[in-house]
Amino acid sequence: MAFDLLPSLRPRVRHGVVRVHVARKWEFHGGTDDGPITHLDLVLVDEKGNSMYGEIPIEEVERKSPLLEEGGVYVIRRFRVSNAKATFMPMPGNYIIEFTYYTLIEPVVDNAVSIPHLVYHLTPFGDLAQRAGIYSRFTDIIGVLVEVSETKVVHPSGKAVPTITRDITIRDLSYSEMKVTLWGNRASAFTLDGVYDPNEAKPIIVLLVGTLAKNYQGQVYLSANAACRWYFNPEILEANPFYSRYKICFIATHGTAEAEMVCFGDVAGRIVGKPFQQVMRATRPSEDFPPDIAAIVSLRFTFAIVLTDQSFDKPDKSF
């Protein structure tokens, strides 16, 4: 049968039937992780990549939530199309899908059904200050993960009980950095297991969605609660510039000691003095190293070294 695409839905359109992928699913507890649930939120995607916010009201959560899994594909009918909310929207849009007592949900088991699973609307780091304190829509960013802190227990003012947090730092292509504070379950769920290999020193690209931009004592940062999701090394066009860049590993000495160093991107480009693409075009298959890379051996440089917590995890330091 033919299914309605999400952009065709309007409040006056009756009897709509959609086939969608549940890209994200989270419970809204009114700003706390342990308060009473007020509604269940969904990000739905159709086969053309169109997305729409869906909401299950509190009186239907117990019945409808077990029927929907994040990552699943479903045919949904007998829903209500309403005007968009004024706050906490995961994407731009004028309308939302509201589940009712009469809404029918049917899982799709056909493996041939292919629907995009990533939904994001990226905000450049330079625009985050303008979004601080504006909660009409969540904020999505992409960058290189440069630091991950341990979890810690905090007791925010106005909260009844303490919670745990974890700070991560993400860097964009212009080397601007942004702190992201993960709260509660999001802080404990964040892990690099299966992603980070200290022997490879590979940059980790992270797409972070569902955050809120805030300002604390003049510093802009991102706050991540239940709506937040992260995707490591995503296969999307916006991630390609982070991959097609320099990575140079070398041993540096100042006469009394040696240290292993790794540099990426613009820093490596300044050392070599030529764009990455030009260096690769000048390289012959028979050469072990590109001539432009080999030419920097024995040259003298001054480096400003930044140490992270991970720098102290190994007896042999790598900077």
Coordinates of C-alpha atoms in Angstrom, one line a residue, residues 170-302:
I170 CA 34.3 18.6 21.0
R171 CA 36.4 20.6 18.5
D172 CA 35.2 21.8 15.1
L173 CA 37.2 22.3 11.8
S174 CA 38.4 25.8 12.9
Y175 CA 39.7 24.4 16.2
S176 CA 37.1 26.0 18.3
E177 CA 36.1 23.8 21.3
M178 CA 32.8 23.3 23.0
K179 CA 32.1 21.7 26.4
V180 CA 29.1 19.4 26.6
T181 CA 27.8 18.4 30.0
L182 CA 26.0 15.0 30.1
W183 CA 23.6 14.6 33.0
G184 CA 22.2 11.5 34.8
N185 CA 21.7 8.5 32.6
R186 CA 23.3 10.2 29.7
A187 CA 26.5 10.7 31.7
S188 CA 26.7 7.0 32.8
A189 CA 25.8 5.7 29.3
F190 CA 28.6 7.6 27.5
T191 CA 31.5 5.2 26.8
L192 CA 34.3 4.8 24.2
D193 CA 34.4 1.0 24.5
G194 CA 34.8 -0.4 21.0
V195 CA 35.4 3.1 19.6
Y196 CA 38.7 4.3 21.0
D197 CA 42.0 2.4 20.4
P198 CA 45.0 4.0 22.1
N199 CA 47.3 2.2 19.8
E200 CA 45.9 3.8 16.7
A201 CA 45.5 7.4 17.9
K202 CA 42.7 7.9 15.5
P203 CA 40.5 11.0 15.8
I204 CA 36.9 10.2 16.9
I205 CA 34.2 12.1 15.1
V206 CA 31.0 12.5 17.1
L207 CA 27.6 13.7 15.9
L208 CA 25.7 14.9 19.0
V209 CA 22.0 15.6 18.8
G210 CA 19.3 16.7 21.2
T211 CA 21.3 19.2 23.4
L212 CA 20.5 22.6 24.8
A213 CA 22.8 25.6 24.5
K214 CA 23.3 27.4 27.9
N215 CA 25.4 30.1 29.4
Y216 CA 27.1 29.8 32.7
Q217 CA 29.1 32.7 34.1
G218 CA 29.7 34.0 30.6
Q219 CA 30.7 30.7 29.1
V220 CA 28.5 29.0 26.5
Y221 CA 28.2 25.2 26.8
L222 CA 25.8 22.4 25.8
S223 CA 23.7 20.5 28.3
A224 CA 22.7 17.0 27.4
N225 CA 19.8 15.1 29.1
A226 CA 17.4 12.3 28.1
A227 CA 16.8 13.7 24.6
C228 CA 20.5 13.6 23.7
R229 CA 22.0 10.9 21.4
W230 CA 25.5 10.5 20.0
Y231 CA 26.9 8.7 16.9
F232 CA 30.6 8.0 16.6
N233 CA 32.3 8.3 13.2
P234 CA 28.9 8.8 11.4
E235 CA 28.9 8.1 7.6
I236 CA 27.4 11.5 6.6
L237 CA 28.6 14.2 4.3
E238 CA 29.2 16.6 7.1
A239 CA 31.8 14.3 8.6
N240 CA 33.9 13.9 5.5
P241 CA 36.0 17.1 6.1
F242 CA 37.1 15.7 9.4
Y243 CA 38.4 12.5 7.8
S244 CA 40.2 13.9 4.7
R245 CA 42.9 15.6 6.8
Y246 CA 46.4 15.1 7.9
K247 CA 47.5 12.7 10.6
I248 CA 51.3 12.7 11.3
C249 CA 53.0 10.5 13.9
F250 CA 56.6 11.4 14.8
I251 CA 59.3 11.3 17.4
A252 CA 60.4 14.7 18.7
T253 CA 63.5 15.4 20.8
H254 CA 65.0 18.5 22.4
G255 CA 68.4 16.9 23.0
T256 CA 67.8 15.3 26.4
A257 CA 64.7 13.2 25.9
E258 CA 62.4 12.0 23.2
A259 CA 58.6 11.9 23.0
E260 CA 56.0 10.4 20.6
M261 CA 53.7 13.0 19.1
V262 CA 50.6 12.9 17.0
C263 CA 49.1 15.9 15.2
F264 CA 46.1 16.3 12.9
G265 CA 44.5 18.7 10.5
D266 CA 45.7 22.3 10.3
V267 CA 48.5 21.7 12.8
A268 CA 50.0 19.0 10.7
G269 CA 49.4 21.1 7.6
R270 CA 51.4 24.0 9.0
I271 CA 54.3 21.6 9.8
V272 CA 54.4 20.2 6.2
G273 CA 53.7 23.6 4.6
K274 CA 51.4 22.2 1.9
P275 CA 47.8 21.1 1.6
F276 CA 47.1 17.4 2.1
Q277 CA 45.8 16.9 -1.4
Q278 CA 48.9 18.5 -3.0
V279 CA 51.2 16.2 -0.9
M280 CA 49.3 13.1 -2.0
R281 CA 49.3 14.0 -5.7
A282 CA 53.1 14.3 -5.6
T283 CA 53.6 10.9 -4.0
R284 CA 54.6 7.9 -6.2
P285 CA 53.5 4.3 -5.3
S286 CA 57.2 3.3 -5.0
E287 CA 57.9 5.8 -2.3
D288 CA 57.7 4.7 1.4
F289 CA 56.9 8.3 2.5
P290 CA 55.7 11.3 0.5
P291 CA 58.7 13.5 -0.2
D292 CA 57.1 16.5 1.4
I293 CA 56.6 14.5 4.6
A294 CA 60.2 13.1 4.6
A295 CA 61.5 16.7 4.2
I296 CA 60.4 17.7 7.6
V297 CA 62.7 15.2 9.3
S298 CA 65.4 17.1 11.4
L299 CA 63.6 20.4 11.1
R300 CA 63.1 22.4 14.3
F301 CA 59.7 23.4 15.6
T302 CA 58.2 24.9 18.7

